PDB file of N, CA and C and ligand atoms in Angstrom:
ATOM      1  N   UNK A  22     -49.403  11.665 -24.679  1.00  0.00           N
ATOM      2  CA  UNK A  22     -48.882  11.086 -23.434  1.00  0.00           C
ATOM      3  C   UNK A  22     -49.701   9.866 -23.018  1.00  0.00           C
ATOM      4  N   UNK A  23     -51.047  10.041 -23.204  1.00  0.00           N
ATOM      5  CA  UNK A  23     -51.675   9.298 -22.515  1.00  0.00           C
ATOM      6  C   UNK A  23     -51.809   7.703 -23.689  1.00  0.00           C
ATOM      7  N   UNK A  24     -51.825   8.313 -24.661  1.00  0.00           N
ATOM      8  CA  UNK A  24     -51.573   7.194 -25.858  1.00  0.00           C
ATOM      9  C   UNK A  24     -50.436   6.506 -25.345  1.00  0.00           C
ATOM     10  N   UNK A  25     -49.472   7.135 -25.397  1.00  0.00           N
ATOM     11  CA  UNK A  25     -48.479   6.516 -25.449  1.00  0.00           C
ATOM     12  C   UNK A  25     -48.549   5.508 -24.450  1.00  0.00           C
ATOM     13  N   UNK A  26     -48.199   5.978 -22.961  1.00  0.00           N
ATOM     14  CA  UNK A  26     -48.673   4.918 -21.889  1.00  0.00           C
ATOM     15  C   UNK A  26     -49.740   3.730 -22.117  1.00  0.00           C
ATOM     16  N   UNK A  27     -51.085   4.202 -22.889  1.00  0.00           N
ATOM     17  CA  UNK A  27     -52.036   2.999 -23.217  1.00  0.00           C
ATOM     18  C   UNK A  27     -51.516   1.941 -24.302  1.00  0.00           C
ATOM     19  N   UNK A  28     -50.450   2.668 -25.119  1.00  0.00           N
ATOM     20  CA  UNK A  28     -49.810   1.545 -26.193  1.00  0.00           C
ATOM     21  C   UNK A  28     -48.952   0.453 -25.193  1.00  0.00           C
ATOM     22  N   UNK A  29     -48.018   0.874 -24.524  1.00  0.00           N
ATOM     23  CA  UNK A  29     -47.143   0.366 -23.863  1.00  0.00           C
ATOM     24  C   UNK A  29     -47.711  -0.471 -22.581  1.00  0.00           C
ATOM     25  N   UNK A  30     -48.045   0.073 -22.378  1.00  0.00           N
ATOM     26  CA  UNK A  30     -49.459  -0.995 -21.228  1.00  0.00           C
ATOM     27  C   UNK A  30     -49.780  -2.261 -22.338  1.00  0.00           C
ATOM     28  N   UNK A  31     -50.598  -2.197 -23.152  1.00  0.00           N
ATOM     29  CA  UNK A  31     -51.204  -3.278 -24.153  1.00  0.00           C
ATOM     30  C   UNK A  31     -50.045  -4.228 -24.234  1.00  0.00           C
ATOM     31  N   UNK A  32     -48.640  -2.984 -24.903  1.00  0.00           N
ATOM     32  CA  UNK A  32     -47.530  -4.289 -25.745  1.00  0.00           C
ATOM     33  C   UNK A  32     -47.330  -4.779 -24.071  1.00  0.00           C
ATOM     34  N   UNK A  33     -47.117  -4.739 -22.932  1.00  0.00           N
ATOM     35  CA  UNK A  33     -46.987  -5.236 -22.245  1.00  0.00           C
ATOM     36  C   UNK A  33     -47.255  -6.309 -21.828  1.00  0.00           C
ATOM     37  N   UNK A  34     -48.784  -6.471 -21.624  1.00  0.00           N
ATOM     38  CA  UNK A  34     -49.765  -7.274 -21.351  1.00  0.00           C
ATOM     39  C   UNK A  34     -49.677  -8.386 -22.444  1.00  0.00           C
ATOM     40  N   UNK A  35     -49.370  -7.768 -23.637  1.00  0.00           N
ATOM     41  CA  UNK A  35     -48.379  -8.599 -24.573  1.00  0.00           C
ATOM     42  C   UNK A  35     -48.041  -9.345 -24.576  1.00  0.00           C
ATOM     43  N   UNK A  36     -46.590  -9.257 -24.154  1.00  0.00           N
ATOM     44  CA  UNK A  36     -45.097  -9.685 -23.677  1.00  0.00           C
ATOM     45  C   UNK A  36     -45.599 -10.773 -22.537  1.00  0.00           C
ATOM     46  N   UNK A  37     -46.033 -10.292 -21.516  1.00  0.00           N
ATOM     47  CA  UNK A  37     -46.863 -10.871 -20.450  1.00  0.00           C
ATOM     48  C   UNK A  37     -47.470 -12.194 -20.630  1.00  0.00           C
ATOM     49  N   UNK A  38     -48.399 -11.747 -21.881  1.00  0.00           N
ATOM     50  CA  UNK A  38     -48.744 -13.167 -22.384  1.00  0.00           C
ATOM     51  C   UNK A  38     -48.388 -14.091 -22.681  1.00  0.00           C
ATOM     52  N   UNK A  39     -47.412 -13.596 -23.541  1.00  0.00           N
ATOM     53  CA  UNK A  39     -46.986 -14.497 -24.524  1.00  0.00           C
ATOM     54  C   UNK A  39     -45.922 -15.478 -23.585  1.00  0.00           C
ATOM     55  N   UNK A  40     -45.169 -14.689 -22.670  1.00  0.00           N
ATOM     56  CA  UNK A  40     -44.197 -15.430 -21.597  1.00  0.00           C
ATOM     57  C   UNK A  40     -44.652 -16.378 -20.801  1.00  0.00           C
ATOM     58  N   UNK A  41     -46.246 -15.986 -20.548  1.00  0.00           N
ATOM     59  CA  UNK A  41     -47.073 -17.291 -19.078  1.00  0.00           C
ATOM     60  C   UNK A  41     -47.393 -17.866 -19.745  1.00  0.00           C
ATOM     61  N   UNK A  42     -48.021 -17.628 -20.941  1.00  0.00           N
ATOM     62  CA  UNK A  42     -48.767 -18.734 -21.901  1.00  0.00           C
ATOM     63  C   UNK A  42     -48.074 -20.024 -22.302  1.00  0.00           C
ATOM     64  N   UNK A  43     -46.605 -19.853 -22.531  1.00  0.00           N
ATOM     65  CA  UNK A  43     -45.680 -20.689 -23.356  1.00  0.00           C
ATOM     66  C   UNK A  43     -46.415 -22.062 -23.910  1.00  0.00           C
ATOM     67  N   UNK A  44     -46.820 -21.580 -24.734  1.00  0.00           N
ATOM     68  CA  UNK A  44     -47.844 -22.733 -25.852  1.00  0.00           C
ATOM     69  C   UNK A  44     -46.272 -23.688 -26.344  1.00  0.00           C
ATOM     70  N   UNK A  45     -47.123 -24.720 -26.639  1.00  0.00           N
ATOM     71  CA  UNK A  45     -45.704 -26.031 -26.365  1.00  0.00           C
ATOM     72  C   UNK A  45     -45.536 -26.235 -27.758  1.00  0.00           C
ATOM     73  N   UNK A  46     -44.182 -26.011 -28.136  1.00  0.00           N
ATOM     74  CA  UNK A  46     -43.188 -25.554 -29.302  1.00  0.00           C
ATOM     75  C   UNK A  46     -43.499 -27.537 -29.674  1.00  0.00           C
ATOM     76  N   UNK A  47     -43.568 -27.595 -30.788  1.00  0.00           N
ATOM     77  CA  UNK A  47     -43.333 -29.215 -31.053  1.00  0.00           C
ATOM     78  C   UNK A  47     -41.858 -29.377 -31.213  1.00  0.00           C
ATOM     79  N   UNK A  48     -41.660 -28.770 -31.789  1.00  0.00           N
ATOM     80  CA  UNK A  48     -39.464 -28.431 -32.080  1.00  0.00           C
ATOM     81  C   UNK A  48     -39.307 -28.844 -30.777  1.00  0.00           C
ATOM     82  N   UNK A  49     -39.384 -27.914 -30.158  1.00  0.00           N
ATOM     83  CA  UNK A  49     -38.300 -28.069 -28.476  1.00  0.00           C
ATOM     84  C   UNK A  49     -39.254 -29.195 -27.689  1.00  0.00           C
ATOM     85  N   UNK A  50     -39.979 -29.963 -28.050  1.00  0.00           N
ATOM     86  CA  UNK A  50     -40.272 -31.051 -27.597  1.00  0.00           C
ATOM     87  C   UNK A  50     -40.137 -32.349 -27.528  1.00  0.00           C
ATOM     88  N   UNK A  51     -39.600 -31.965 -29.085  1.00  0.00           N
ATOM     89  CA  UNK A  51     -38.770 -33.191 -29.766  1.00  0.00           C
ATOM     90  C   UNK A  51     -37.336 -32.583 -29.167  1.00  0.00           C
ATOM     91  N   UNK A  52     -36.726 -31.981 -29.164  1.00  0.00           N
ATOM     92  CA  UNK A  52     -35.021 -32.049 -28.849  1.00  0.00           C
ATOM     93  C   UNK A  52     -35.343 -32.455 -27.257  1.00  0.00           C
ATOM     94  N   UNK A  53     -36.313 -31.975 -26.336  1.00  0.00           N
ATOM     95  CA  UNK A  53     -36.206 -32.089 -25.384  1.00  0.00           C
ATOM     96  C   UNK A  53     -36.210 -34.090 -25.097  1.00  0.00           C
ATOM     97  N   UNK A  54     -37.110 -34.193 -25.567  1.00  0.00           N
ATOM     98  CA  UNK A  54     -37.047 -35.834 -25.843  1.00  0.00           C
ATOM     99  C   UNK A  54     -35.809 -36.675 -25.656  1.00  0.00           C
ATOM    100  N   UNK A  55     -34.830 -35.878 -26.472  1.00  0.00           N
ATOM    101  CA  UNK A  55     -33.391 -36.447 -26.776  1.00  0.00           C
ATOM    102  C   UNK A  55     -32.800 -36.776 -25.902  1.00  0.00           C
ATOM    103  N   UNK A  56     -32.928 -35.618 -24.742  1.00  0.00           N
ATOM    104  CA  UNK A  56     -31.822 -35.657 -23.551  1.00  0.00           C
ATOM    105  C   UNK A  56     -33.189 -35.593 -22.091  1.00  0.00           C
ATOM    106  N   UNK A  57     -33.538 -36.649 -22.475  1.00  0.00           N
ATOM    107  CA  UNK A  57     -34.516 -37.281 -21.310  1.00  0.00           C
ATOM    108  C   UNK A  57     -34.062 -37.514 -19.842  1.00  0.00           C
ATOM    109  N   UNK A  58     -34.317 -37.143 -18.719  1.00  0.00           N
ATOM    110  CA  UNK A  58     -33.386 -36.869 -17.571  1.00  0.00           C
ATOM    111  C   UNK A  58     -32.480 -35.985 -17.452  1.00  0.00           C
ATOM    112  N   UNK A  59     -31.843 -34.876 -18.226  1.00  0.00           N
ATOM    113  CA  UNK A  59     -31.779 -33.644 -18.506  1.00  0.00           C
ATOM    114  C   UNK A  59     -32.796 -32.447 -18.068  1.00  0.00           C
ATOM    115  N   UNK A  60     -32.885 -32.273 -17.023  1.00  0.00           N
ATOM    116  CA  UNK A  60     -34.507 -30.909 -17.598  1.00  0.00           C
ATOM    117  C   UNK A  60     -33.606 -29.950 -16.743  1.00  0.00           C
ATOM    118  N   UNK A  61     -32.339 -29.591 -16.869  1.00  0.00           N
ATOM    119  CA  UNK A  61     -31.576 -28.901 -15.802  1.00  0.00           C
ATOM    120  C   UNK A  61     -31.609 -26.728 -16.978  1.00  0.00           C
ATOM    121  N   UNK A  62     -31.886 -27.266 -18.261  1.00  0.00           N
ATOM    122  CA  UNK A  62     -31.694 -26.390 -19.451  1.00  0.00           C
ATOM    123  C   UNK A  62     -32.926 -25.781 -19.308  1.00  0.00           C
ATOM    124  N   UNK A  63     -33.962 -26.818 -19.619  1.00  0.00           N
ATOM    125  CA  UNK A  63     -35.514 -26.268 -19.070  1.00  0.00           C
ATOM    126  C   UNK A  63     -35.833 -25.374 -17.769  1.00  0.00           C
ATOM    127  N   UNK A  64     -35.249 -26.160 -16.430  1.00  0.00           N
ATOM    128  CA  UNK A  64     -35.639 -25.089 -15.593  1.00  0.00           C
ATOM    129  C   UNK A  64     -34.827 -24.111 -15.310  1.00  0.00           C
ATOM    130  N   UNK A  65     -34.015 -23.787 -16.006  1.00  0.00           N
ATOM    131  CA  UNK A  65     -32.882 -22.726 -16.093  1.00  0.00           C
ATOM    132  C   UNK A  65     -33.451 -21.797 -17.106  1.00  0.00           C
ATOM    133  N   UNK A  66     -33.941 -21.645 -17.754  1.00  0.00           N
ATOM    134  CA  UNK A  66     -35.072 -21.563 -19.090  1.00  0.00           C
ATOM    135  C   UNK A  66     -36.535 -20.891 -18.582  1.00  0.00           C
ATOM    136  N   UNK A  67     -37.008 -21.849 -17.634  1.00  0.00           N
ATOM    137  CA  UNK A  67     -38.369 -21.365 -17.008  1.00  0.00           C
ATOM    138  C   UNK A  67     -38.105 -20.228 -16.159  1.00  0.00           C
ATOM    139  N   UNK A  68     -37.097 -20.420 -15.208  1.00  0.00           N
ATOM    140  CA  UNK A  68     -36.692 -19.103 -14.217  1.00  0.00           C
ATOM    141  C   UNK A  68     -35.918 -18.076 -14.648  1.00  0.00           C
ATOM    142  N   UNK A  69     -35.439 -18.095 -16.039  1.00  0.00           N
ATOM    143  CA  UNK A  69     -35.382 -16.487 -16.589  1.00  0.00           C
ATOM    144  C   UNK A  69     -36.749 -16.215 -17.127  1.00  0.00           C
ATOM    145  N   UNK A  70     -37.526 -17.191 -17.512  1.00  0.00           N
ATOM    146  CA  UNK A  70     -38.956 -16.606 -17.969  1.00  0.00           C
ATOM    147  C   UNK A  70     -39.470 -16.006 -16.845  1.00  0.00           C
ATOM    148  N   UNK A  71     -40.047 -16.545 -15.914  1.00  0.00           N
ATOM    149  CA  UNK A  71     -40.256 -15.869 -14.703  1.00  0.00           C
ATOM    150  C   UNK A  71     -40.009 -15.267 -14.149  1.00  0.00           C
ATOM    151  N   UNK A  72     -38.491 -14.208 -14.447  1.00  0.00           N
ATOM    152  CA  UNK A  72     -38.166 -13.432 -13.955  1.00  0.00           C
ATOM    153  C   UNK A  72     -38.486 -12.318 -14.775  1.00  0.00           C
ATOM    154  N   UNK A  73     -38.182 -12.398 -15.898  1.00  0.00           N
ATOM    155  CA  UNK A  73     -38.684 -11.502 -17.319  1.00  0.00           C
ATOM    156  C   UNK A  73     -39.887 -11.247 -16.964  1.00  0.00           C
ATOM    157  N   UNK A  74     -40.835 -12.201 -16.635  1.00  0.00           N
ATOM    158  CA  UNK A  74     -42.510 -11.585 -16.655  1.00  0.00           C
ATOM    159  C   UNK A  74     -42.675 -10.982 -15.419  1.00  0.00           C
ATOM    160  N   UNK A  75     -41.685 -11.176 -14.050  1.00  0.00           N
ATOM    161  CA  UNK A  75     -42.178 -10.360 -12.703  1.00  0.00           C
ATOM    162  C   UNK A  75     -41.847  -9.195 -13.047  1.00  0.00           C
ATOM    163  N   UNK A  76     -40.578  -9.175 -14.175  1.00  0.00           N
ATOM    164  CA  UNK A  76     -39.770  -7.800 -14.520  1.00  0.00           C
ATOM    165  C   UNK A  76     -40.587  -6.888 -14.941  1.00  0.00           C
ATOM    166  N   UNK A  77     -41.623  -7.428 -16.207  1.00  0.00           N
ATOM    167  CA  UNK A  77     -42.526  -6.924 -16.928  1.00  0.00           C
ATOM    168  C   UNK A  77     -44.016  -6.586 -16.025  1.00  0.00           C
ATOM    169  N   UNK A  78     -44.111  -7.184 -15.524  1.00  0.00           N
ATOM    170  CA  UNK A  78     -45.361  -6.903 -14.377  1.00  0.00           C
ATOM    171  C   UNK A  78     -44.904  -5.555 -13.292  1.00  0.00           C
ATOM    172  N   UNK A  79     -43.820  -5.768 -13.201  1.00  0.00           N
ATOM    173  CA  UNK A  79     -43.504  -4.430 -12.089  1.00  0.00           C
ATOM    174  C   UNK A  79     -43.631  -3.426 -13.182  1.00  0.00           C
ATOM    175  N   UNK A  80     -42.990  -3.256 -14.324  1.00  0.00           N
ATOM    176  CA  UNK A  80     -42.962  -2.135 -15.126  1.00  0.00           C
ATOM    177  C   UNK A  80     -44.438  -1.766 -15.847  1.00  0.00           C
ATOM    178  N   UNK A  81     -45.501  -2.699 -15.587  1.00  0.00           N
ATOM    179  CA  UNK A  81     -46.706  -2.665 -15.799  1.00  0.00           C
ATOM    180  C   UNK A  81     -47.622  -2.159 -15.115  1.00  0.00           C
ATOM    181  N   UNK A  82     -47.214  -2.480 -13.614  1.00  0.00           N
ATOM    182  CA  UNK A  82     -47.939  -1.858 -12.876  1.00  0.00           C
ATOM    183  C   UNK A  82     -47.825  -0.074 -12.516  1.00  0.00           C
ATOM    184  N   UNK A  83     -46.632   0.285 -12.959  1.00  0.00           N
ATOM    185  CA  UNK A  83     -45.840   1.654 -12.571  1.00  0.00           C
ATOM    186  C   UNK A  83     -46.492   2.257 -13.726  1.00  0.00           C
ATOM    187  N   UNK A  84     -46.783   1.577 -15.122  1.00  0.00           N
ATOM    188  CA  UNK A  84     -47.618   2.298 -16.195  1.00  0.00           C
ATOM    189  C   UNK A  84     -49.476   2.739 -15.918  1.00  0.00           C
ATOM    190  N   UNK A  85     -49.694   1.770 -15.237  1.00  0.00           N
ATOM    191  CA  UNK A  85     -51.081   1.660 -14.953  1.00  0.00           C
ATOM    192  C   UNK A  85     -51.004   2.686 -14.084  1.00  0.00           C
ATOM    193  N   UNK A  86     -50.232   3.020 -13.046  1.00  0.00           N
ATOM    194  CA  UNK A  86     -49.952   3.583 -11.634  1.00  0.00           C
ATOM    195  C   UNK A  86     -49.822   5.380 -12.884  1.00  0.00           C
ATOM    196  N   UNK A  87     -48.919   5.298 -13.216  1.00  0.00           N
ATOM    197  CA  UNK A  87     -49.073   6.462 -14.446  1.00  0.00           C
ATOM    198  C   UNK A  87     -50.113   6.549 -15.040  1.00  0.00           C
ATOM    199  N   UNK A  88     -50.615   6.168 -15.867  1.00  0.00           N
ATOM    200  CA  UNK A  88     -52.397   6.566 -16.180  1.00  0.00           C
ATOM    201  C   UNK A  88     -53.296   7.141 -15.101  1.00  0.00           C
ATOM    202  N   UNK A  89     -53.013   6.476 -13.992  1.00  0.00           N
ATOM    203  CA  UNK A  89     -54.362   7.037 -12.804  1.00  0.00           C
ATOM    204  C   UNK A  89     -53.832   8.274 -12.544  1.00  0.00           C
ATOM    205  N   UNK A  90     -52.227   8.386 -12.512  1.00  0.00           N
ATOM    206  CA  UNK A  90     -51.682   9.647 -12.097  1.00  0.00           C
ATOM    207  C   UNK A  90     -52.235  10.599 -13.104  1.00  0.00           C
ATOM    208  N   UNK A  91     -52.316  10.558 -14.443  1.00  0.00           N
ATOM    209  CA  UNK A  91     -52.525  11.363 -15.322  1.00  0.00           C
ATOM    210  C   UNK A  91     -54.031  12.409 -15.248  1.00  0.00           C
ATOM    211  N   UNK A  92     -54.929  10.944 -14.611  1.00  0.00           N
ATOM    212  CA  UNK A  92     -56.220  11.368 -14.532  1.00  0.00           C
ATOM    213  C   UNK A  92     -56.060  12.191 -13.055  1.00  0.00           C
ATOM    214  N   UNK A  93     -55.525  11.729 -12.162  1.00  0.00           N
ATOM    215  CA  UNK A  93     -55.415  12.695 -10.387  1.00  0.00           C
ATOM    216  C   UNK A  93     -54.645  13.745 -11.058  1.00  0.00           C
ATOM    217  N   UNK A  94     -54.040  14.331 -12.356  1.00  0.00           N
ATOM    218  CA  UNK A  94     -53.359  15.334 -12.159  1.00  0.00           C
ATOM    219  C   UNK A  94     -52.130  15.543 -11.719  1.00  0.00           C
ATOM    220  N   UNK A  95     -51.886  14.204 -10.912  1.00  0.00           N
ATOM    221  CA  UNK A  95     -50.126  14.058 -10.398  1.00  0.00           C
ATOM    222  C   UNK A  95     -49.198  13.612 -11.096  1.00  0.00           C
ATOM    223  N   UNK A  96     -49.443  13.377 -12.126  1.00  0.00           N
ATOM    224  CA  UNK A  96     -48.280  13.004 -13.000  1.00  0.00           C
ATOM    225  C   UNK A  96     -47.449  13.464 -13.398  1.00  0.00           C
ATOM    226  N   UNK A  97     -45.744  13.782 -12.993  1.00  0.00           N
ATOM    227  CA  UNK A  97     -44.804  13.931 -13.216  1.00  0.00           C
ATOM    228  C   UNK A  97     -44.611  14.136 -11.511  1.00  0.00           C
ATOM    229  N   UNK A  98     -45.087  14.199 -10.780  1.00  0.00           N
ATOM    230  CA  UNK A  98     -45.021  14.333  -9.139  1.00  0.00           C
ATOM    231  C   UNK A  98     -44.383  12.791  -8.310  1.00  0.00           C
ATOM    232  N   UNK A  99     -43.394  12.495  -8.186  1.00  0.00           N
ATOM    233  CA  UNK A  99     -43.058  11.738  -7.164  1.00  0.00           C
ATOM    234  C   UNK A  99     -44.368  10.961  -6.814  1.00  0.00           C
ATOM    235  N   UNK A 100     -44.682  10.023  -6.505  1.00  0.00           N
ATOM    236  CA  UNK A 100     -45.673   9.296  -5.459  1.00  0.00           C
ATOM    237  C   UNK A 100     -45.096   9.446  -4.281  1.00  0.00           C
ATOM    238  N   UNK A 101     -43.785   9.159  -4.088  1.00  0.00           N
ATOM    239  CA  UNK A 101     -43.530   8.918  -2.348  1.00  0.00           C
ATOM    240  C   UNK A 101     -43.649  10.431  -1.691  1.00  0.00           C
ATOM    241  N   UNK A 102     -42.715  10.993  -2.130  1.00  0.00           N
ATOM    242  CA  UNK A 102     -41.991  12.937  -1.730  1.00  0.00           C
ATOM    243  C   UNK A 102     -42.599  13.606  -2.041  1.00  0.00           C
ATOM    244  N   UNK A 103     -43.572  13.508  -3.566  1.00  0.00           N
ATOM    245  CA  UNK A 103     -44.347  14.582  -3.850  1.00  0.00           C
ATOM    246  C   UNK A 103     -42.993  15.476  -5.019  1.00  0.00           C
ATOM    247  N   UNK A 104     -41.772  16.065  -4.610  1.00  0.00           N
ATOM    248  CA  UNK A 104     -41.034  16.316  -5.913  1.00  0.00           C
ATOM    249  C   UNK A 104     -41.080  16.094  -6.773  1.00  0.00           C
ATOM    250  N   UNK A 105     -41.132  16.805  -7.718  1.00  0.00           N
ATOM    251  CA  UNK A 105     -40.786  17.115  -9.200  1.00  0.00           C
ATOM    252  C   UNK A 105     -40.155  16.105  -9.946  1.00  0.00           C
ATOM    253  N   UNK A 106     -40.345  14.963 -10.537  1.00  0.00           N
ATOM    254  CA  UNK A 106     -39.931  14.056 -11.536  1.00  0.00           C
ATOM    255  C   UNK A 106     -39.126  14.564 -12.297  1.00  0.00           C
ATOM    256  N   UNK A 107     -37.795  14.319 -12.767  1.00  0.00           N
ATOM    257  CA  UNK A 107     -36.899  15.700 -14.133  1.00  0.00           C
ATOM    258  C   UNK A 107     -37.746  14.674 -15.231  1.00  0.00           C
ATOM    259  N   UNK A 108     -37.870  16.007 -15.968  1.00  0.00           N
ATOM    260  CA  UNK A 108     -37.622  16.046 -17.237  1.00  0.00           C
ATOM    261  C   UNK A 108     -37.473  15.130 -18.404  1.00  0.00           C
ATOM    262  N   UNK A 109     -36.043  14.821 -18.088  1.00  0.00           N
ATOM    263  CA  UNK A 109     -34.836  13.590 -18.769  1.00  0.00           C
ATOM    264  C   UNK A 109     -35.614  12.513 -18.181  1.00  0.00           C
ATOM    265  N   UNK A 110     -35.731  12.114 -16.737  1.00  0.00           N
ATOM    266  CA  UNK A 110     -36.338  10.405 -16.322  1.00  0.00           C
ATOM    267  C   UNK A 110     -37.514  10.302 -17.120  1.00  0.00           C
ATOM    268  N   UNK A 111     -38.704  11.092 -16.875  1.00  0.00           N
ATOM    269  CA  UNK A 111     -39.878  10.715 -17.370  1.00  0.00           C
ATOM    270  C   UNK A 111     -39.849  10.833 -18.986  1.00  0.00           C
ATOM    271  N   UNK A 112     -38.905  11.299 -19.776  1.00  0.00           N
ATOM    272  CA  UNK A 112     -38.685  10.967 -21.321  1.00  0.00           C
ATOM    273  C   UNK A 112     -37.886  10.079 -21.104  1.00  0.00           C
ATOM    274  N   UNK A 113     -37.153   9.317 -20.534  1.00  0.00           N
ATOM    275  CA  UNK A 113     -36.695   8.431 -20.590  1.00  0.00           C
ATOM    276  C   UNK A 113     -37.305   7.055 -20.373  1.00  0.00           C
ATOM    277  N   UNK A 114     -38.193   7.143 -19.052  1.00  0.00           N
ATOM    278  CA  UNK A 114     -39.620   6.397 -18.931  1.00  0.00           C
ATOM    279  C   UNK A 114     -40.513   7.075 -18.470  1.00  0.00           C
ATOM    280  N   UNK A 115     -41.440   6.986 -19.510  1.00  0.00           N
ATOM    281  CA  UNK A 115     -42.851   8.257 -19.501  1.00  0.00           C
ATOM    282  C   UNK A 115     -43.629   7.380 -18.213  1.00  0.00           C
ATOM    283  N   UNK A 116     -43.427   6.035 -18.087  1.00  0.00           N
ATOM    284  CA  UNK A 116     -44.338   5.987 -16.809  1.00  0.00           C
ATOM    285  C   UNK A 116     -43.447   5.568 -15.655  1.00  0.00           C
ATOM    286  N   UNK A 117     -42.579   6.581 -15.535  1.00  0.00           N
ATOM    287  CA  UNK A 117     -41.784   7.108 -14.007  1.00  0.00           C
ATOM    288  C   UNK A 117     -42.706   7.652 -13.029  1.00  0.00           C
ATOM    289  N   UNK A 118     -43.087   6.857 -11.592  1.00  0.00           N
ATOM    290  CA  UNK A 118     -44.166   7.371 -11.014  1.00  0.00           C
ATOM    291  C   UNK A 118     -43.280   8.308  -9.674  1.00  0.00           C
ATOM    292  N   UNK A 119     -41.794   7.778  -9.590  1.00  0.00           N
ATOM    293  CA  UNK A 119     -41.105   8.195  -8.051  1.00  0.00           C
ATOM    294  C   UNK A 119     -40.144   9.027  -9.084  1.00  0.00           C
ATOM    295  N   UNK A 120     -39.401   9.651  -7.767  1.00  0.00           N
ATOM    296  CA  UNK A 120     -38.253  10.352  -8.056  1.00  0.00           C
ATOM    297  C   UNK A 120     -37.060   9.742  -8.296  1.00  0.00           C
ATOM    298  N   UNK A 121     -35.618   9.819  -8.961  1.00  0.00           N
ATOM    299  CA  UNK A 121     -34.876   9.021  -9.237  1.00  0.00           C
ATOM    300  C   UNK A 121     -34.342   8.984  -7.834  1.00  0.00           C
ATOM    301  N   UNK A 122     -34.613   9.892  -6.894  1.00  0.00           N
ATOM    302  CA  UNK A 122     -33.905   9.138  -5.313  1.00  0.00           C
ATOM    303  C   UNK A 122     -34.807   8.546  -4.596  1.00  0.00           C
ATOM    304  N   UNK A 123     -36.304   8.457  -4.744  1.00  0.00           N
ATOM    305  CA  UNK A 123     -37.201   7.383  -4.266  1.00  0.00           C
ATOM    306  C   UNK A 123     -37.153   6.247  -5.099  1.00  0.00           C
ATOM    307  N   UNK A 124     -36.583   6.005  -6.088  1.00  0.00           N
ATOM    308  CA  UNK A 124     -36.859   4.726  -7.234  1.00  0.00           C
ATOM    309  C   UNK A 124     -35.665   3.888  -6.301  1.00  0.00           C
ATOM    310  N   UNK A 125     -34.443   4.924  -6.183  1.00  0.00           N
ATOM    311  CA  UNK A 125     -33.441   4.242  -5.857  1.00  0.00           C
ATOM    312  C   UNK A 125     -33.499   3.327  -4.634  1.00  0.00           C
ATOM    313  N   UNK A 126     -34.357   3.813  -3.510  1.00  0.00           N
ATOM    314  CA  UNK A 126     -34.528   3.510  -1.924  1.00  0.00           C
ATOM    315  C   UNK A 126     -35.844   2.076  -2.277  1.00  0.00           C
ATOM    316  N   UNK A 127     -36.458   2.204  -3.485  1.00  0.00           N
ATOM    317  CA  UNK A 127     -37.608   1.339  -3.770  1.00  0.00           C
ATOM    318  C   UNK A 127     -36.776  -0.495  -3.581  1.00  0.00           C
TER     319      UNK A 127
HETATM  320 ZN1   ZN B 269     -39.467  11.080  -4.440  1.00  0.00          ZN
END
């Protein structure tokens, strides 16, 4: 369990990276060149990146938030209600920290 969460945390931080970092492609620097006064593709481009990495940061933090739970012993416990996490959610995402009717109200 706890592996697992520490793998998925890492590939995260990953993903994370690799999305803020965006090391500058020479390819798409040259096409970008082409259509100079154009950057309408680019920032249409940047703000799904940025949304992808807030996406990935929330689901990062709920993993981290799962590890501490693991160590307090509360893990599979709701954070908000305290109820019972099923089963099915937390195999579905092992770092489910709420209940599927507190996730929903989140
Ligand atoms: Zn709850």
């Amino acid at each position: 369990m706890r592996t697992a969460l520490e793998e998925r945390r890492a590939g995260l931080q990953r993903e994370i990276g690799a999305l803020t970092a965006r090391p500058r492609d020479p390819v798409a620097a040259v096409s970008f060149g082409k259509r100079v006064g154009d950057g309408t593709t680019e920032a249409v481009e940047r703000l799904n990146t940025v949304g992808a990495a807030q996406g990935l940061s929330a689901m990062l933090s709920d993993v981290e938030r799962a590890l501490v739970k693991l160590d307090e012993g509360t893990y599979g416990a709701c954070d908000r209600c305290g109820a019972p996490i099923s089963a099915e959610r937390l195999e579905a995402r092992l770092w489910s920290v709420l209940c599927v009717g507190c996730a929903l109200k989140r």
